[in-house]
XYZ file of C-alpha atoms in Angstrom:
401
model
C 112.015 119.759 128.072
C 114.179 122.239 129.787
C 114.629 125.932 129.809
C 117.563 127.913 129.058
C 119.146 130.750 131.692
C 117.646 133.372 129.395
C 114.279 131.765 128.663
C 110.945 133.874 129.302
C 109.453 132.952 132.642
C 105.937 133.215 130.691
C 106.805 130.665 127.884
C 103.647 129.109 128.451
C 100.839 131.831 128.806
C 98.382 131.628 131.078
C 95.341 133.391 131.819
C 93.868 135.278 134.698
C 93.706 133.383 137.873
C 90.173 134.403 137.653
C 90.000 132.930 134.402
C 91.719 129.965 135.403
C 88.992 128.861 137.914
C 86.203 129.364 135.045
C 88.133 126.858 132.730
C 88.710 124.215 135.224
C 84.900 124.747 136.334
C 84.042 124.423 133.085
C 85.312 121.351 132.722
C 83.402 119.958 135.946
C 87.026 119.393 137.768
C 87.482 119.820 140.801
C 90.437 121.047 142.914
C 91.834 117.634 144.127
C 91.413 116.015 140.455
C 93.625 118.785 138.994
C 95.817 118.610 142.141
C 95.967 114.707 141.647
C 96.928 115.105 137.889
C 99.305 118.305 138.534
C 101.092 116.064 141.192
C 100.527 118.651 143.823
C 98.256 119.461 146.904
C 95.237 121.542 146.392
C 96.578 124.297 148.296
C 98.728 124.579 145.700
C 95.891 124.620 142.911
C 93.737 127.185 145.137
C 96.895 129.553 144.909
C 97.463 129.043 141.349
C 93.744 130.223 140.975
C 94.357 133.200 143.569
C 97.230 134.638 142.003
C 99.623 134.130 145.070
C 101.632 131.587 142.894
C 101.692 130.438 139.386
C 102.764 127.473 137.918
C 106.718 126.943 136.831
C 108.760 124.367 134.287
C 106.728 121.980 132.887
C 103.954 121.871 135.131
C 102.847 125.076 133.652
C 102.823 123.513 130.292
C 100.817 120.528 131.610
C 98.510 123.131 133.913
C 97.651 125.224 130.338
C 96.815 122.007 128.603
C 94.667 120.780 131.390
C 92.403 123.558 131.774
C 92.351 124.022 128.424
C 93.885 127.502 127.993
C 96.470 126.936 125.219
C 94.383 128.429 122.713
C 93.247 131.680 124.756
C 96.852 133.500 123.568
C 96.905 133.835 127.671
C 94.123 136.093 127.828
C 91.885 133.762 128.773
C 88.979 135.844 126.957
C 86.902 133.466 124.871
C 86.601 133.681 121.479
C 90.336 134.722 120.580
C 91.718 133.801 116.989
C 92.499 130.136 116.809
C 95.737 130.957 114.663
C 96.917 132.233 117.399
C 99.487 129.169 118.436
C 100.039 128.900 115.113
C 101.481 132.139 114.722
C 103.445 132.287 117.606
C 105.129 129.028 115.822
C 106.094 130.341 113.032
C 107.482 133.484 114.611
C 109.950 130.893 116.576
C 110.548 129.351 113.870
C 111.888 132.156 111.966
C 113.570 133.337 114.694
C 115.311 129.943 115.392
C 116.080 129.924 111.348
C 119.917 130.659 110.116
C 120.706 134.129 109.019
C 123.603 134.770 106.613
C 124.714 137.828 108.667
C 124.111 138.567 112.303
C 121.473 140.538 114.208
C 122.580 144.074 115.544
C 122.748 143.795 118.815
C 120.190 146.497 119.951
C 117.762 144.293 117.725
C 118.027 141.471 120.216
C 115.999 141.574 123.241
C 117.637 140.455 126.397
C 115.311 136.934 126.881
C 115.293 135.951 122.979
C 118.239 133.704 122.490
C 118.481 130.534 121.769
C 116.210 128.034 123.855
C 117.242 124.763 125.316
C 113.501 123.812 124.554
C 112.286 125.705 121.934
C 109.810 123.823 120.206
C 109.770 122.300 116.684
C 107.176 121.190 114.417
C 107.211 117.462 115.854
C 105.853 119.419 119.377
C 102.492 120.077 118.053
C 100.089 117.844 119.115
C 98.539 117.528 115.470
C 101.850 116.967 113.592
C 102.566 113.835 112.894
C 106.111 112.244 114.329
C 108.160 110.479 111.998
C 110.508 107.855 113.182
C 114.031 109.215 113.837
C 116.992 106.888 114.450
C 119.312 107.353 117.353
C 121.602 109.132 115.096
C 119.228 111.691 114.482
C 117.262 111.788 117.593
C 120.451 112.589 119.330
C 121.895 115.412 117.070
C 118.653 116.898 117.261
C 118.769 116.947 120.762
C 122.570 118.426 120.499
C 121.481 121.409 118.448
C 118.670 122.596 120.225
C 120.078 122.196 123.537
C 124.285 122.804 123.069
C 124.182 126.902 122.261
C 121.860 127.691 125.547
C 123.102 124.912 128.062
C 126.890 126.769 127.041
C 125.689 129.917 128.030
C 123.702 128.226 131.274
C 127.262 126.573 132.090
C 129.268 129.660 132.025
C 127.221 131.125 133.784
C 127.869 128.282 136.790
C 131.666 128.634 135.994
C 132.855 131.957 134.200
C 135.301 130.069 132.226
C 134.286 129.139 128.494
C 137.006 126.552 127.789
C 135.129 124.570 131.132
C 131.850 125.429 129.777
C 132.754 124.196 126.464
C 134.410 121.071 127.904
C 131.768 120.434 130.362
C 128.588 120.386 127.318
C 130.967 118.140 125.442
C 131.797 115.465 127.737
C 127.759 115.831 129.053
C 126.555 114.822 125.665
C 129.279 112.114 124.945
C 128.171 110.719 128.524
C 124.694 110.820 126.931
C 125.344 109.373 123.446
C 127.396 106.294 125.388
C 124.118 105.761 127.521
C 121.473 106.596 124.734
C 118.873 103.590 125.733
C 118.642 105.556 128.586
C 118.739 109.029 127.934
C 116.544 108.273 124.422
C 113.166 107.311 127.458
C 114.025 109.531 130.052
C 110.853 111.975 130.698
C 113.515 115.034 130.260
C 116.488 114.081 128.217
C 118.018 117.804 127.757
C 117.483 118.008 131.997
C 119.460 114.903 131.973
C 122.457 116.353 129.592
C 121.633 119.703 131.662
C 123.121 117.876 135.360
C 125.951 115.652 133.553
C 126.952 119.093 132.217
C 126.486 120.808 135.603
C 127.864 118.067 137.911
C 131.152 118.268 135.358
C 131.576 121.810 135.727
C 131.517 122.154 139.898
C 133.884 119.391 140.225
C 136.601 120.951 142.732
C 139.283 118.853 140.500
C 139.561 121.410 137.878
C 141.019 123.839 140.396
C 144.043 121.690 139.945
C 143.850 122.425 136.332
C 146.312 125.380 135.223
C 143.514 125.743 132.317
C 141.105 126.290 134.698
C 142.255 127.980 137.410
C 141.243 131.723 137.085
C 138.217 133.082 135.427
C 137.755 134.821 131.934
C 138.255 138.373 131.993
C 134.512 139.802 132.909
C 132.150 141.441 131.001
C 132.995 144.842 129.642
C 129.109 146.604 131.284
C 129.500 147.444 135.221
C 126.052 145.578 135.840
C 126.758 142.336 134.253
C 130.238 142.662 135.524
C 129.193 142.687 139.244
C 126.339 139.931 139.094
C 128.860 137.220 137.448
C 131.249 138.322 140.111
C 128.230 137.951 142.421
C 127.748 134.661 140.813
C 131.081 133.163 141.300
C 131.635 134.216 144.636
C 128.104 131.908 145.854
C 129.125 128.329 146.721
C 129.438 125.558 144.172
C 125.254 124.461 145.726
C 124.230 127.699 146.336
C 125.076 128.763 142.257
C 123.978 125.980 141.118
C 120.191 126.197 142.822
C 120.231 129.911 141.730
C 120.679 129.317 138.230
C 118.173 126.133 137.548
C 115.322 127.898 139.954
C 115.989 131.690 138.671
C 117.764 131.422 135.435
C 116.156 127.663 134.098
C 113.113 128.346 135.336
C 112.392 124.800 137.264
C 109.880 124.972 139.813
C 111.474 124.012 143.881
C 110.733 120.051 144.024
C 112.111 119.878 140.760
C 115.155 122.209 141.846
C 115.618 120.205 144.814
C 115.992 116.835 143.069
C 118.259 118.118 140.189
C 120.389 119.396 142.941
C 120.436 116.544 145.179
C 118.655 118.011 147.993
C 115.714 118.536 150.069
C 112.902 120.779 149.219
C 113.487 122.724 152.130
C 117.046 122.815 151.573
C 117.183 123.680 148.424
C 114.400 126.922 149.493
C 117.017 127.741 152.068
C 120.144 127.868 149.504
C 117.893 129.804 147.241
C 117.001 132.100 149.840
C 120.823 132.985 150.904
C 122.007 133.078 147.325
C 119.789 135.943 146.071
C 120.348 137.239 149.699
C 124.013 137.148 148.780
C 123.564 138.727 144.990
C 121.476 141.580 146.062
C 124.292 142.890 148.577
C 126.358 143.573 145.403
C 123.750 144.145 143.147
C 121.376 146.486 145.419
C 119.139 146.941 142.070
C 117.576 143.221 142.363
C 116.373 144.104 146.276
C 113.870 146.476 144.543
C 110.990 144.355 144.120
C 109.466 144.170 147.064
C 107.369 140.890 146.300
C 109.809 137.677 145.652
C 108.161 136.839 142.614
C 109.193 140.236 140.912
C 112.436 139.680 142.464
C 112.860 136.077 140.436
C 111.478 138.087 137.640
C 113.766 140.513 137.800
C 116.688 137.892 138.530
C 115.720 135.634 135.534
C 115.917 138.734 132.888
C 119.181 140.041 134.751
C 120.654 136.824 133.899
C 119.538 136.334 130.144
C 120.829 139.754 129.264
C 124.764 138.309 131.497
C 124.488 135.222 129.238
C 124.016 137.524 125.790
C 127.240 139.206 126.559
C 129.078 135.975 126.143
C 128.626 134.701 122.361
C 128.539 130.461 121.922
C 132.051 129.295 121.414
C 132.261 127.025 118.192
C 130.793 124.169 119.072
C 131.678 120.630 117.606
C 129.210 119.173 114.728
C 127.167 116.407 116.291
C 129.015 114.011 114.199
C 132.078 114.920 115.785
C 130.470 114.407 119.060
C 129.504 110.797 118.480
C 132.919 109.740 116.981
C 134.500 111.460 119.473
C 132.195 109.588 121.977
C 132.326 105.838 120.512
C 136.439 106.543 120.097
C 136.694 106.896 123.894
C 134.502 103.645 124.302
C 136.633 101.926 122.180
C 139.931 103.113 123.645
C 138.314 102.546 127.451
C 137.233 98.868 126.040
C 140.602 98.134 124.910
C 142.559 99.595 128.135
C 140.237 97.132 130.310
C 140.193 94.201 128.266
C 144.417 94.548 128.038
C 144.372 95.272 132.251
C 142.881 92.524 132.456
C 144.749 90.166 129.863
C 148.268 91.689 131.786
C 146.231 90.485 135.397
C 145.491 87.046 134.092
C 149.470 86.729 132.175
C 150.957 87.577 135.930
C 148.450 84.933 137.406
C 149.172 82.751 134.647
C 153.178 82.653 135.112
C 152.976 82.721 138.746
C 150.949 79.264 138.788
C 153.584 78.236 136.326
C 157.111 78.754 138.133
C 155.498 78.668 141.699
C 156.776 75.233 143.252
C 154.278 72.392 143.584
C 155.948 70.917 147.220
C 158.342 72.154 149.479
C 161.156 70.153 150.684
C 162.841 70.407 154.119
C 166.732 70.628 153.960
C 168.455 67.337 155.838
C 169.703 68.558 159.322
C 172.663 69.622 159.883
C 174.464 69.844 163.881
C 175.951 73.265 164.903
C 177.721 73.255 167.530
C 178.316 76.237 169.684
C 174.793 76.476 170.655
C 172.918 76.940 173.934
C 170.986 74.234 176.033
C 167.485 73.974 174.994
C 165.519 75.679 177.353
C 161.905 74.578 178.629
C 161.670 70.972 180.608
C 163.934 68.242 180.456
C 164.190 64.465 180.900
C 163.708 63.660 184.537
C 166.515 62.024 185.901
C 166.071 58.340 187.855
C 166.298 60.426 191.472
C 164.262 63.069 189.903
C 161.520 60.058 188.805
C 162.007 58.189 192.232
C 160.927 61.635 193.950
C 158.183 61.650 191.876
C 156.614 58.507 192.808
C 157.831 59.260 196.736
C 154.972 62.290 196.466
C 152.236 60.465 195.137
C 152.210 57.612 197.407
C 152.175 59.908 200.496
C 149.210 62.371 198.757
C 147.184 59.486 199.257
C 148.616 58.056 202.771
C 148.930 61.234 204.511
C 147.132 62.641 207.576
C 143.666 62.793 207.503
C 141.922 66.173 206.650
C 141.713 68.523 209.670
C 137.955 69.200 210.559
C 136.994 71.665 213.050
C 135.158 70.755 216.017
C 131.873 72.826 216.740
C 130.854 73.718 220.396
């Protein structure tokens, strides 16, 4: 599943790097077997285990679950309260539960809003899944995913009509391709780049709608980083936000973005570059992963100051969805109905033979040109020059001395 803009970078707690090694010892794995099931290179797993990089995204899911750490409440210390997990649950789930009137904002902390992943009941391993139809599957993708990938998509645009129209049309695109969004490995990631791709298309410029920005947020800070924001390139934004805000790790950056792992690096680079010139307080870290740290909670707290527009029901999104179908169904079958009515009456009334018109003398016209009839002296010439080609003078030949 995907992350939100204003998702914790330590969803997933992990222990000590120190700690980290012991598990996967303990387990009598070595390097290149985690590596191997990680899909990485063992450099990778040696830093992960030296604390000069930690897992990101999903892979630090899968990491926790490998080396068995999911229970350690990211300690890592042995012997920690098994409930643990189970707690944590069932403080999301109150948190993710529908309150008659809402929070004060100083209640709210800047990370906890609504997560484009945040796990239900059916995400336990030891729940039991029941069988949802592609009615439900999909509206339960819509409502845990529509509220954070708005915020993520203003955040790309600073306009909430776009971002509004962009998540719409994302998950009608994914409700009219459902067989394939229902077995894709990440089906919010793939609603996440329709949504995305929609929203830095250089055609809504053309758009009066769309032209200008919403007025910015009221705070100086979060004022200046969405101006910061808006001012990066369409690419450069766009990497920002899934590596920084998301929380994707750089291959899977890179492919969301339709670039090259080094490429990608290099946009990232220049972007936060970019940001910190107007925002001199995200240069402070001296250590790039405090600086992503740093970014990613700077972010959150710009995406809180922009509450979730109404959003349609799920319902609405599917009619909405099979209505275009049906009106793009109709418009193609009628094109081509009208194509085959014009072929159709053109075969009819097009002549079968074409008949030349009898001839007709006009006078007043000028000699043919090219060669004419020889004449009798003209043929008598003729035969004159043959008969002497072959009884003329012999051939000259030179005499050698």
């Amino acid at each position: 599943m995907t992350r939100s803009a204003t998702d914790t970078a330590d969803s997933s707690p992990l222990p000590s790097p120190e700690e980290r090694r012991r598990l996967r010892e303990e387990k009598s794995l070595s390097e290149e077997q985690v590596a191997a099931a990680m899909g990485v290179t063992p450099a990778t797993v040696r830093a992960w285990e030296s604390g000069r990089a930690s897992p990101r995204g999903r892979k630090r899911e899968a990491y926790a679950k490998l080396i068995g750490s999911a229970g350690t409440g990211g300690t890592g210390a042995p012997g920690t309260s098994e409930s643990a997990p189970q707690d944590a649950h069932d403080k999301r789930a109150d948190r993710t539960k529908p309150s008659s009137s809402p929070a004060p904002a100083a209640e709210a902390a800047p990370t906890e809003v609504a997560r484009a992943d945040e796990p239900t009941a059916t995400d336990r391993p030891d729940a039991p899944v029941p069988a949802l139809t592609p009615a439900e599957a999909f509206d339960a993708l819509y409502v845990k995913n529509a509220a954070a990938l708005f915020r993520q998509t203003f955040l790309l645009t600073g306009r909430r009509s776009l971002s509004r129209e962009a998540v719409e049309r994302a998950f009608e695109q994914a409700w009219q391709r459902w067989p394939e969004v229902a077995v894709d490995r990440d089906p919010a990631g793939w609603v996440r780049a329709a949504a995305y791709e929609y929203a830095v298309s250089p055609w809504h410029r053309l758009r009066r709608a769309h032209r200008h920005p919403d007025p910015p947020p009221a705070a100086p800070g979060a004022r200046a980083l969405l101006d910061a924001l808006l001012e990066l390139p369409p690419s450069y934004r766009r990497t920002l936000l899934l590596y920084d805000g998301v929380g994707l790790d750089l291959p899977e950056t890179a492919a969301e973005t339709e670039a090259s792992t080094p490429a990608a690096a290099s946009r990232l680079m220049n972007a936060r570059a970019a940001v910190a010139e107007q925002v001199p307080e995200l240069a402070e870290p001296s250590l790039p992963t405090g600086r992503s740290a740093l970014l990613h909670e700077q972010l959150g707290a710009l995406a809180l100051t922009q509450p979730v527009a109404a959003m349609p029901a799920a319902r609405a999104i599917r009619d909405g969805s099979e209505h275009k179908a049906r009106l793009w169904t109709r418009a193609a079958i009628a094109l081509t109905a009208l194509i085959a009515g014009i072929a159709l009456v053109t075969t009819v009334t097009s002549p079968v033979r074409y008949a030349n018109p009898p001839a007709e003398q006009v006078g007043g016209a000028p000699p043919r040109g090219g060669p004419q009839k020889l004449t009798p002296q003209d043929l008598e010439l003729q035969k004159k020059l043959r008969e002497e080609l072959f009884r003329g003078p012999a051939r000259l030949v030179p005499d050698l001395r």
